[in-house]
Amino acid sequence: MSAAVATLPSTPGVTWPRTLASEWGKTWGLRSTRWAVAATVVLNAAMCVLTAFDSLVGPEGYGYSLAYLAAGYLLFTQVPLLVHGVLAGAGEFSAGGAPSTFAVAPRRLGVLTAKAVTTAGVAAVTGVVTLVTSSLVLLASPFGAALRLGGDEQSVRILLGAVASLVLITVLALAVGALLRRPLVGIAVMVALGLSELALLGADGLAQWLPGHALVVLTSLNDFVALATAGSPVGTWGGLAVLGAWALVALVLAGARLRRTDV
Amino acid sequence: MSDGVAGPGAVALPARPGVTATRVLRAEWVKTWTASATAWCVAATVLLHAAVALVSGYNAAAPAAGGLSGLLSLGLVVSQLPLALLGVVVSAGEHHDGSARSTYLAVPRRLPVLVGRAATVTAVAALAGGLAVAAAWASLLPFADRVGVTLEAPDGDLVRVVAGTVLHLLAVSLLGLALGAIVRRPAAAGVVALVWLLLLDQLLTMLGSEVALAIRAAMPGWAGRRVATPDEGLADLVRAGLPADPWQGYGILVAWTVAALLVAAPVVRRSDV
């Protein structure tokens, strides 16, 4: 028995690594986190299965690219991660855990940064597992033999870009949740921001300044990227900077509200 | 009263005691209209609807398909969402903040509460829908000289499309109400509503296979919007071999809504709060 008993640490006090450890533990202990990760992985793999058995188009319609096929549906299948991010930011305010959390860590900003790192970690793990699982599913499909995953620039851009966009937009969702403190409102806002791409793609110059744009551009085939970034000051990888700026501004606003107002 | 117990302006108890359907309706009516979520959702509906009409009319390089009818109904894809979420909040919100217990203590039969909320949400959606169409029209007026803006509906479908827009919003908000009553958790029910009404439509469109389009035609969001689709758009659907009857489409949405309300009724009546 004694081996399983957690002892008090030898030095007392609230340190950032300890805050991070408790946020990490809280997050993975929640059912909603595990559901969000599982839903993202399963949904994306299911979309890949549906695509791989689409005999009308064939692999040439997808540029024979394994990376593109595996990441091409993330615009939709990122939604569980967006919901997770909002819940990570707003859940404690709505469920009543926030007063305990901030009684334990009164400096508050440490909690927000620890939550941000935790959420980024969850998103990174989810992104990698999703892409690996979907790639394996695709390789086992009728398309499998025709698909290529070279170390070419396009595949690297799609895979790295997909994971980086997912991480940043999930952190944005966390910040929006922490700023608004209401799960339903936060989810509505993040779905609108994440998927505004559907309504605006190619419509005008506005889309490139929205947070959902990076994922779409980075996970597209070279031809489409050339089309979408023609005459754009943001460019291919610049979308990540735009998205990162959104996340940073939202985090700063959430931090200001957290420091100054009651919980 | 003369003994000074109740001062001027005090509300006296009604002459006859008891919980009646009208009293429950009045209570739900006041609760919903005084919640800030209602004002926000109505404002979001009106703004989104008008913004889509204005932006698409202003930027288009050719006259809008379906003329004015097309412009006035285009925003429905997004403007339906705040009202669906309002339905969710009206029915699930009290379970979240704990006031559902007081409500059902006051109305132990419970079902009148659901009926009262449905009536209230219908009224809110009718107001929001009317305002949304009016705001879209008003926002187009100053830009009548743009190529993409037309203020005429040559096909004579304007009345059906405008009425259809409002009717679609009514049904969608009731669907949200039913989802909220079934799931009881605002965030979870809201995610279901967003996925069902928006994401699934877009996802199935993107897949584009025959099966995907057949499923899409049976989903409440896409089917219901046919009643608010101008004749020109319906003709496109016919050419693509898709179901195009506007009122049949609305019937599908109403069927989903009625089914969801029928599932919600026993949940409201029987589950603990």
Coordinates of C-alpha atoms in Angstrom, one line a residue:
Chain A
M1 CA 0.0 0.0 0.0
S2 CA 2.6 2.5 1.1
A3 CA 4.2 2.5 -2.4
A4 CA 1.0 4.0 -3.9
V5 CA 0.6 6.8 -1.4
A6 CA 1.7 10.2 -2.7
T7 CA 3.9 12.0 -0.2
L8 CA 4.1 15.8 0.1
P9 CA 7.0 17.3 -1.8
S10 CA 10.1 18.1 0.2
T11 CA 9.9 21.9 -0.7
P12 CA 6.5 23.5 -0.4
G13 CA 5.2 26.2 -2.6
V14 CA 3.4 26.9 -5.9
T15 CA 5.8 26.5 -8.8
W16 CA 5.1 26.7 -12.5
P17 CA 6.1 23.1 -13.2
R18 CA 3.7 21.9 -10.4
T19 CA 0.9 24.0 -11.9
L20 CA 1.6 22.5 -15.3
A21 CA 1.6 19.0 -13.8
S22 CA -1.8 19.5 -12.2
E23 CA -3.3 21.1 -15.3
W24 CA -1.9 18.2 -17.3
G25 CA -3.4 15.7 -14.9
K26 CA -6.8 17.5 -14.7
T27 CA -7.1 17.7 -18.5
W28 CA -6.4 14.0 -19.2
G29 CA -8.6 13.0 -16.3
L30 CA -11.6 14.5 -18.0
R31 CA -13.9 12.4 -20.1
S32 CA -14.4 15.2 -22.6
T33 CA -10.6 15.3 -23.4
R34 CA -10.5 11.6 -24.2
W35 CA -13.7 11.9 -26.2
A36 CA -12.3 14.9 -28.2
V37 CA -9.0 13.1 -29.0
A38 CA -10.8 9.9 -30.0
A39 CA -13.4 11.7 -32.1
T40 CA -10.8 13.6 -34.0
V41 CA -8.8 10.4 -34.8
V42 CA -11.8 8.3 -35.7
L43 CA -13.6 11.0 -37.7
N44 CA -10.6 11.8 -39.8
A45 CA -9.9 8.1 -40.4
A46 CA -13.5 7.6 -41.4
M47 CA -13.3 10.4 -43.9
C48 CA -10.2 8.8 -45.3
V49 CA -11.9 5.5 -45.7
L50 CA -14.9 7.1 -47.5
T51 CA -12.4 8.9 -49.8
A52 CA -10.3 5.8 -50.5
F53 CA -13.3 3.8 -51.7
D54 CA -14.4 6.6 -54.0
S55 CA -13.8 4.9 -57.3
L56 CA -15.1 7.9 -59.3
V57 CA -12.1 10.1 -58.7
G58 CA -9.1 7.8 -58.1
P59 CA -5.8 8.6 -56.6
E60 CA -4.7 11.0 -59.4
G61 CA -7.5 13.4 -58.2
Y62 CA -5.6 13.7 -55.0
G63 CA -2.2 14.1 -56.5
Y64 CA -1.2 10.6 -55.4
S65 CA -0.2 12.3 -52.2
L66 CA -0.7 10.3 -49.0
A67 CA -0.1 13.4 -46.9
Y68 CA -2.8 15.4 -48.7
L69 CA -5.3 12.6 -48.4
A70 CA -4.6 12.1 -44.7
A71 CA -4.8 15.8 -43.8
G72 CA -7.3 17.1 -46.3
Y73 CA -10.4 16.7 -44.1
L74 CA -8.9 18.4 -41.0
L75 CA -10.9 21.5 -41.7
F76 CA -13.9 19.5 -40.5
T77 CA -12.4 17.0 -38.2
Q78 CA -10.6 19.7 -36.1
V79 CA -14.0 20.6 -34.6
P80 CA -13.6 18.2 -31.6
L81 CA -10.3 19.8 -30.8
L82 CA -11.8 23.3 -31.0
V83 CA -14.5 22.2 -28.6
H84 CA -11.8 20.7 -26.4
G85 CA -9.9 24.0 -26.4
V86 CA -12.9 26.0 -25.4
L87 CA -13.8 23.6 -22.7
A88 CA -10.3 23.6 -21.3
G89 CA -10.5 27.4 -21.1
A90 CA -14.1 27.9 -20.0
G91 CA -15.0 24.5 -18.3
E92 CA -13.9 25.4 -14.8
F93 CA -15.8 28.6 -14.8
S94 CA -19.0 26.9 -15.8
A95 CA -18.6 23.8 -13.6
G96 CA -17.4 25.6 -10.5
G97 CA -13.8 24.4 -10.3
A98 CA -12.3 27.8 -10.9
P99 CA -12.4 29.2 -7.3
S100 CA -10.5 26.1 -6.1
T101 CA -7.9 26.4 -8.9
F102 CA -7.2 30.0 -8.2
A103 CA -7.2 29.6 -4.4
V104 CA -4.4 27.2 -4.9
A105 CA -2.5 29.2 -7.5
P106 CA -3.4 32.8 -6.7
R107 CA -1.1 34.3 -9.3
R108 CA -3.5 33.1 -11.9
L109 CA -1.4 33.8 -15.0
G110 CA 0.7 30.7 -14.3
V111 CA -2.5 28.7 -14.5
L112 CA -3.4 30.2 -17.9
T113 CA 0.1 29.5 -19.4
A114 CA 0.0 26.0 -17.9
K115 CA -3.4 25.4 -19.5
A116 CA -2.1 26.8 -22.8
V117 CA 0.9 24.4 -22.8
T118 CA -1.3 21.5 -21.8
T119 CA -3.8 22.2 -24.5
A120 CA -1.0 22.6 -27.1
G121 CA 0.3 19.2 -25.9
V122 CA -3.1 17.6 -26.3
A123 CA -3.5 19.1 -29.8
A124 CA 0.0 18.0 -30.9
V125 CA -0.6 14.4 -29.7
T126 CA -4.0 14.3 -31.3
G127 CA -2.7 15.7 -34.6
V128 CA 0.2 13.2 -34.8
V129 CA -2.0 10.3 -33.9
T130 CA -4.7 11.4 -36.3
L131 CA -2.2 11.7 -39.2
V132 CA -0.5 8.4 -38.5
T133 CA -3.8 6.5 -38.1
S134 CA -5.3 8.0 -41.2
S135 CA -2.1 7.2 -43.2
L136 CA -2.2 3.6 -42.1
V137 CA -5.9 3.3 -43.0
L138 CA -5.2 4.8 -46.5
L139 CA -2.2 2.5 -47.1
A140 CA -4.4 -0.5 -46.4
S141 CA -7.1 0.8 -48.8
P142 CA -7.5 0.2 -52.6
F143 CA -5.6 3.5 -53.2
G144 CA -2.8 2.4 -51.0
A145 CA -0.4 1.1 -53.6
A146 CA -0.7 4.3 -55.7
L147 CA -0.1 6.8 -52.9
R148 CA 3.3 8.3 -52.3
L149 CA 4.8 9.8 -49.1
G150 CA 8.1 11.1 -50.3
G151 CA 10.3 13.4 -48.3
D152 CA 9.3 16.0 -50.8
E153 CA 8.6 19.6 -49.8
Q154 CA 4.9 19.3 -50.3
S155 CA 4.4 16.3 -48.0
V156 CA 6.6 17.9 -45.3
R157 CA 4.6 21.1 -45.5
I158 CA 1.3 19.3 -45.3
L159 CA 2.2 17.2 -42.3
L160 CA 4.1 19.8 -40.3
G161 CA 1.7 22.5 -41.3
A162 CA -1.3 20.4 -40.2
V163 CA 0.1 19.7 -36.7
A164 CA 1.3 23.3 -36.2
S165 CA -2.1 24.8 -37.3
L166 CA -4.0 22.4 -35.1
V167 CA -1.8 23.3 -32.1
L168 CA -2.2 27.0 -32.6
I169 CA -5.9 27.0 -33.3
T170 CA -6.6 24.8 -30.2
V171 CA -4.6 27.3 -28.1
L172 CA -6.7 30.1 -29.6
A173 CA -9.8 28.1 -28.6
L174 CA -8.5 27.8 -25.1
A175 CA -7.9 31.6 -24.9
V176 CA -11.4 32.3 -26.3
G177 CA -12.9 30.0 -23.8
A178 CA -10.9 31.6 -20.9
L179 CA -11.9 35.1 -22.2
L180 CA -15.6 34.4 -22.6
R181 CA -15.9 31.9 -19.7
R182 CA -19.1 30.4 -21.3
P183 CA -18.6 27.1 -23.1
L184 CA -21.5 27.4 -25.5
V185 CA -20.7 30.9 -26.6
G186 CA -17.0 30.0 -26.9
I187 CA -17.8 27.0 -29.1
A188 CA -20.1 29.1 -31.4
V189 CA -17.3 31.7 -31.8
M190 CA -14.6 29.1 -32.5
V191 CA -16.7 27.1 -35.0
A192 CA -17.4 30.4 -36.7
L193 CA -13.7 31.4 -36.7
G194 CA -12.4 27.9 -37.6
L195 CA -14.8 27.3 -40.5
S196 CA -15.2 30.9 -41.8
E197 CA -12.9 29.5 -44.5
L198 CA -15.9 27.7 -46.0
A199 CA -17.7 30.8 -46.7
L200 CA -14.8 33.0 -47.7
L201 CA -12.4 30.8 -49.6
G202 CA -11.3 32.7 -52.7
A203 CA -14.0 35.4 -52.1
D204 CA -11.8 38.3 -51.2
G205 CA -8.6 39.3 -49.4
L206 CA -10.3 38.9 -46.0
A207 CA -9.9 35.1 -45.6
Q208 CA -6.1 35.2 -45.3
W209 CA -6.4 37.3 -42.1
L210 CA -8.7 34.8 -40.4
P211 CA -7.4 32.1 -38.0
G212 CA -8.9 29.2 -40.0
H213 CA -6.9 30.0 -43.2
A214 CA -3.5 28.5 -42.2
L215 CA -4.8 25.0 -41.9
V216 CA -6.5 25.1 -45.3
V217 CA -3.5 26.6 -47.2
L218 CA -0.8 24.4 -45.5
T219 CA -2.7 21.2 -46.1
S220 CA -3.5 21.8 -49.8
L221 CA -1.7 20.6 -52.9
N222 CA 1.0 22.8 -54.4
D223 CA -1.3 24.0 -57.3
F224 CA -4.0 25.2 -54.9
V225 CA -1.4 26.9 -52.6
A226 CA -0.1 28.8 -55.6
L227 CA -3.6 29.9 -56.5
A228 CA -4.6 30.8 -52.9
T229 CA -1.5 32.7 -52.1
A230 CA -1.1 34.6 -55.4
G231 CA -0.8 38.3 -54.6
S232 CA -1.3 37.6 -50.9
P233 CA 1.0 39.4 -48.4
V234 CA 0.6 36.5 -46.0
G235 CA 1.9 33.7 -48.2
T236 CA 2.1 30.0 -47.3
W237 CA 3.7 29.8 -43.9
G238 CA 2.7 33.3 -43.0
G239 CA -0.8 32.0 -42.2
L240 CA 0.7 30.4 -39.1
A241 CA 2.0 33.7 -38.0
V242 CA -1.5 35.2 -38.5
L243 CA -3.0 32.4 -36.5
G244 CA -0.4 32.7 -33.8
A245 CA -1.1 36.4 -33.5
W246 CA -4.8 35.7 -33.0
A247 CA -3.9 33.2 -30.3
L248 CA -1.5 35.6 -28.6
V249 CA -4.0 38.5 -28.6
A250 CA -6.7 36.2 -27.2
L251 CA -4.3 34.9 -24.5
V252 CA -3.4 38.4 -23.5
L253 CA -7.0 39.5 -23.3
A254 CA -7.9 36.3 -21.3
G255 CA -4.9 37.0 -19.0
A256 CA -6.0 40.6 -18.4
R257 CA -9.5 39.5 -17.6
L258 CA -8.2 36.7 -15.4
R259 CA -6.0 39.0 -13.3
R260 CA -8.4 41.8 -12.9
T261 CA -11.8 40.2 -12.4
D262 CA -13.4 37.9 -9.9
V263 CA -13.8 34.3 -10.8
Chain B
M1 CA -54.8 46.6 1.0
S2 CA -55.9 48.9 3.8
D3 CA -53.7 47.4 6.5
G4 CA -50.6 48.4 4.5
V5 CA -49.3 44.9 3.8
A6 CA -49.2 45.5 0.1
G7 CA -48.1 48.9 -1.0
P8 CA -49.1 50.6 -4.2
G9 CA -48.1 48.7 -7.3
A10 CA -47.7 45.4 -5.5
V11 CA -48.8 42.3 -7.4
A12 CA -51.7 40.6 -5.7
L13 CA -52.3 36.9 -5.9
P14 CA -54.7 35.9 -8.7
A15 CA -58.3 35.4 -7.7
R16 CA -58.1 31.7 -8.6
P17 CA -55.1 29.6 -7.6
G18 CA -53.6 26.9 -9.7
V19 CA -51.1 26.3 -12.5
T20 CA -52.7 26.9 -15.8
A21 CA -51.2 26.7 -19.3
T22 CA -51.6 30.4 -19.8
R23 CA -49.8 31.2 -16.6
V24 CA -46.9 28.9 -17.5
L25 CA -46.7 30.4 -20.9
R26 CA -46.5 33.9 -19.4
A27 CA -43.8 32.8 -17.0
E28 CA -41.7 31.3 -19.8
W29 CA -42.4 34.3 -22.0
V30 CA -41.0 36.7 -19.4
K31 CA -38.0 34.5 -18.5
T32 CA -37.0 34.1 -22.2
W33 CA -37.5 37.7 -23.3
T34 CA -35.6 39.0 -20.3
A35 CA -32.6 36.7 -20.7
S36 CA -29.6 38.5 -22.3
A37 CA -29.0 35.4 -24.5
T38 CA -32.2 36.2 -26.4
A39 CA -31.2 39.7 -27.3
W40 CA -27.7 38.5 -28.4
C41 CA -29.1 35.7 -30.5
V42 CA -31.6 37.9 -32.3
A43 CA -28.9 40.5 -32.9
A44 CA -26.5 37.8 -34.3
T45 CA -29.2 36.4 -36.6
V46 CA -30.1 39.8 -38.0
L47 CA -26.5 40.9 -38.4
L48 CA -25.3 37.7 -40.0
H49 CA -28.2 37.5 -42.4
A50 CA -27.8 41.1 -43.5
A51 CA -24.0 40.9 -43.7
V52 CA -24.1 37.9 -46.0
A53 CA -26.6 39.6 -48.3
L54 CA -24.6 42.8 -48.4
V55 CA -21.2 41.2 -48.8
S56 CA -22.2 38.8 -51.5
G57 CA -24.2 41.4 -53.4
Y58 CA -21.5 44.1 -53.1
N59 CA -18.6 41.8 -54.3
A60 CA -20.4 39.8 -57.0
A61 CA -19.3 40.4 -60.6
A62 CA -22.7 39.3 -61.9
P63 CA -26.3 39.8 -60.8
A64 CA -27.3 37.4 -58.0
A65 CA -28.9 34.1 -59.0
G66 CA -32.6 34.4 -58.2
G67 CA -32.5 38.2 -58.0
L68 CA -33.6 39.8 -54.8
S69 CA -35.0 36.5 -53.5
G70 CA -31.6 34.9 -53.8
L71 CA -29.9 37.8 -51.9
L72 CA -32.5 37.8 -49.1
S73 CA -32.2 34.1 -48.4
L74 CA -28.5 33.5 -48.9
G75 CA -27.5 34.2 -45.3
L76 CA -29.7 31.4 -43.9
V77 CA -26.8 28.9 -43.8
V78 CA -25.3 30.9 -41.0
S79 CA -28.1 33.0 -39.6
Q80 CA -30.0 29.9 -38.6
L81 CA -27.3 29.0 -36.1
P82 CA -27.8 31.7 -33.4
L83 CA -31.5 30.8 -33.3
A84 CA -30.8 27.1 -33.0
L85 CA -28.4 27.9 -30.1
L86 CA -31.1 30.1 -28.6
G87 CA -33.5 27.1 -28.6
V88 CA -30.7 25.0 -26.9
V89 CA -30.1 27.7 -24.2
V90 CA -33.9 28.2 -23.5
S91 CA -34.4 24.5 -22.8
A92 CA -31.0 23.3 -21.4
G93 CA -29.9 26.5 -19.7
E94 CA -32.0 25.9 -16.5
H95 CA -30.6 22.5 -16.1
H96 CA -27.1 24.0 -16.2
D97 CA -27.7 26.8 -13.6
G98 CA -30.0 24.7 -11.4
S99 CA -33.2 26.7 -11.8
A100 CA -34.9 23.8 -13.5
R101 CA -35.7 22.5 -10.0
S102 CA -37.7 25.6 -9.1
T103 CA -39.4 25.6 -12.5
Y104 CA -40.6 22.0 -12.2
L105 CA -41.5 22.4 -8.5
A106 CA -43.8 25.2 -9.7
V107 CA -45.1 23.2 -12.6
P108 CA -45.0 19.6 -11.6
R109 CA -46.7 18.4 -14.8
R110 CA -43.7 19.7 -16.6
L111 CA -45.0 19.4 -20.2
P112 CA -46.7 22.8 -20.1
V113 CA -43.2 24.3 -19.6
L114 CA -42.0 22.7 -22.8
V115 CA -45.0 23.9 -24.7
G116 CA -44.7 27.4 -23.2
R117 CA -41.0 27.5 -24.2
A118 CA -41.8 26.3 -27.7
A119 CA -44.4 29.0 -28.2
T120 CA -42.0 31.7 -26.9
V121 CA -39.1 30.5 -29.0
T122 CA -41.4 30.5 -32.1
A123 CA -42.3 34.1 -31.4
V124 CA -38.6 35.1 -30.9
A125 CA -37.6 33.3 -34.1
A126 CA -40.5 34.9 -36.1
L127 CA -39.4 38.4 -34.9
A128 CA -35.7 37.6 -35.6
G129 CA -36.5 36.2 -39.1
G130 CA -38.7 39.2 -40.0
L131 CA -36.0 41.6 -38.8
A132 CA -33.3 39.7 -40.6
V133 CA -35.0 39.8 -44.0
A134 CA -35.9 43.5 -43.4
A135 CA -32.3 44.3 -42.4
A136 CA -30.9 42.5 -45.4
W137 CA -33.2 44.4 -47.8
A138 CA -32.4 47.7 -46.1
S139 CA -28.7 47.1 -46.3
L140 CA -28.9 46.5 -50.0
L141 CA -30.9 49.7 -50.8
P142 CA -27.9 52.1 -50.8
F143 CA -25.9 49.8 -53.1
A144 CA -28.5 49.3 -55.9
D145 CA -25.9 50.5 -58.4
R146 CA -23.6 47.6 -57.8
V147 CA -23.6 44.9 -60.5
G148 CA -24.4 42.1 -57.9
V149 CA -27.3 43.9 -56.3
T150 CA -30.8 43.6 -57.8
L151 CA -33.9 44.8 -56.0
E152 CA -36.3 42.9 -58.2
A153 CA -37.4 39.3 -58.1
P154 CA -38.3 38.5 -61.7
D155 CA -39.4 34.9 -61.0
G156 CA -42.3 36.0 -58.7
D157 CA -40.9 33.8 -55.9
L158 CA -40.2 36.6 -53.4
V159 CA -43.2 35.9 -51.1
R160 CA -42.4 32.1 -50.9
V161 CA -38.7 32.7 -50.3
V162 CA -39.2 35.4 -47.6
A163 CA -41.9 33.3 -45.9
G164 CA -39.8 30.3 -46.3
T165 CA -36.8 32.0 -44.7
V166 CA -38.9 32.9 -41.6
L167 CA -40.5 29.4 -41.5
H168 CA -37.1 27.7 -41.7
L169 CA -35.8 29.8 -38.8
L170 CA -38.9 28.9 -36.7
A171 CA -38.4 25.2 -37.3
V172 CA -34.7 25.3 -36.6
S173 CA -35.1 27.1 -33.3
L174 CA -37.7 24.5 -32.2
L175 CA -35.2 21.8 -33.2
G176 CA -32.6 23.4 -31.0
L177 CA -35.2 23.6 -28.2
A178 CA -35.9 19.9 -28.5
L179 CA -32.1 19.0 -28.6
G180 CA -31.5 21.1 -25.5
A181 CA -34.4 19.4 -23.7
I182 CA -33.1 15.9 -24.6
V183 CA -29.4 16.5 -23.9
R184 CA -29.8 19.0 -21.1
R185 CA -26.2 20.2 -21.3
P186 CA -25.9 23.5 -23.2
A187 CA -22.5 22.9 -24.6
A188 CA -23.1 19.3 -25.7
A189 CA -26.5 20.1 -27.2
G190 CA -25.0 23.2 -28.9
V191 CA -22.3 21.1 -30.5
V192 CA -24.9 18.6 -31.8
A193 CA -26.9 21.5 -33.3
L194 CA -23.9 23.1 -35.0
V195 CA -22.6 19.8 -36.4
W196 CA -26.1 18.7 -37.6
L197 CA -27.2 21.9 -39.2
L198 CA -23.9 23.2 -40.5
L199 CA -20.9 20.9 -40.5
L200 CA -22.7 17.8 -41.8
D201 CA -24.1 19.7 -44.7
Q202 CA -20.7 21.1 -45.7
L203 CA -19.0 17.8 -45.2
L204 CA -21.5 15.8 -47.3
T205 CA -21.2 18.5 -50.0
M206 CA -17.5 18.2 -50.0
L207 CA -17.6 14.4 -50.2
G208 CA -20.0 14.8 -53.1
S209 CA -20.7 11.1 -53.8
E210 CA -24.2 9.9 -54.6
V211 CA -24.7 8.5 -51.1
A212 CA -23.4 11.6 -49.4
L213 CA -25.8 13.8 -51.4
A214 CA -28.7 11.5 -50.7
I215 CA -28.0 11.7 -47.0
R216 CA -27.6 15.5 -47.2
A217 CA -31.1 15.7 -48.8
A218 CA -32.6 14.1 -45.8
M219 CA -30.9 16.3 -43.2
P220 CA -32.9 19.1 -41.6
G221 CA -30.7 22.0 -42.5
W222 CA -30.3 21.4 -46.2
A223 CA -33.8 20.1 -46.8
G224 CA -35.4 22.9 -44.8
R225 CA -33.5 25.6 -46.8
R226 CA -35.2 24.4 -50.0
V227 CA -38.3 26.3 -49.0
A228 CA -36.2 29.5 -48.9
T229 CA -34.4 28.7 -52.2
P230 CA -35.3 30.9 -55.2
D231 CA -36.8 29.2 -58.3
E232 CA -33.5 29.5 -60.1
G233 CA -31.7 27.6 -57.5
L234 CA -34.4 24.9 -57.4
A235 CA -34.0 24.6 -61.2
D236 CA -30.3 24.0 -60.7
L237 CA -31.1 21.2 -58.2
V238 CA -33.5 19.6 -60.8
R239 CA -30.7 19.7 -63.4
A240 CA -28.3 18.0 -60.9
G241 CA -30.9 15.3 -60.3
L242 CA -31.4 16.3 -56.7
P243 CA -34.8 16.6 -54.9
A244 CA -36.1 20.1 -55.4
D245 CA -39.7 20.4 -54.2
P246 CA -39.5 23.4 -51.7
W247 CA -42.4 22.3 -49.5
Q248 CA -41.4 18.7 -49.4
G249 CA -38.0 19.9 -48.2
Y250 CA -39.6 21.9 -45.5
G251 CA -41.7 18.9 -44.6
I252 CA -38.5 16.9 -43.9
L253 CA -37.3 19.7 -41.5
V254 CA -40.7 19.8 -39.8
A255 CA -40.7 16.0 -39.5
W256 CA -37.2 16.0 -37.8
T257 CA -38.4 18.8 -35.5
V258 CA -41.6 17.0 -34.5
A259 CA -39.7 13.8 -34.0
A260 CA -37.1 15.6 -31.7
L261 CA -39.9 17.2 -29.7
L262 CA -41.6 13.9 -29.3
V263 CA -38.4 12.4 -27.9
A264 CA -37.9 15.5 -25.7
A265 CA -41.5 15.2 -24.2
P266 CA -40.9 12.0 -22.2
V267 CA -37.4 13.1 -21.2
V268 CA -38.9 16.3 -19.8
R269 CA -41.7 14.4 -18.1
R270 CA -39.8 11.5 -16.6
S271 CA -36.1 12.2 -16.0
D272 CA -35.0 13.6 -12.7
V273 CA -33.8 17.1 -12.6

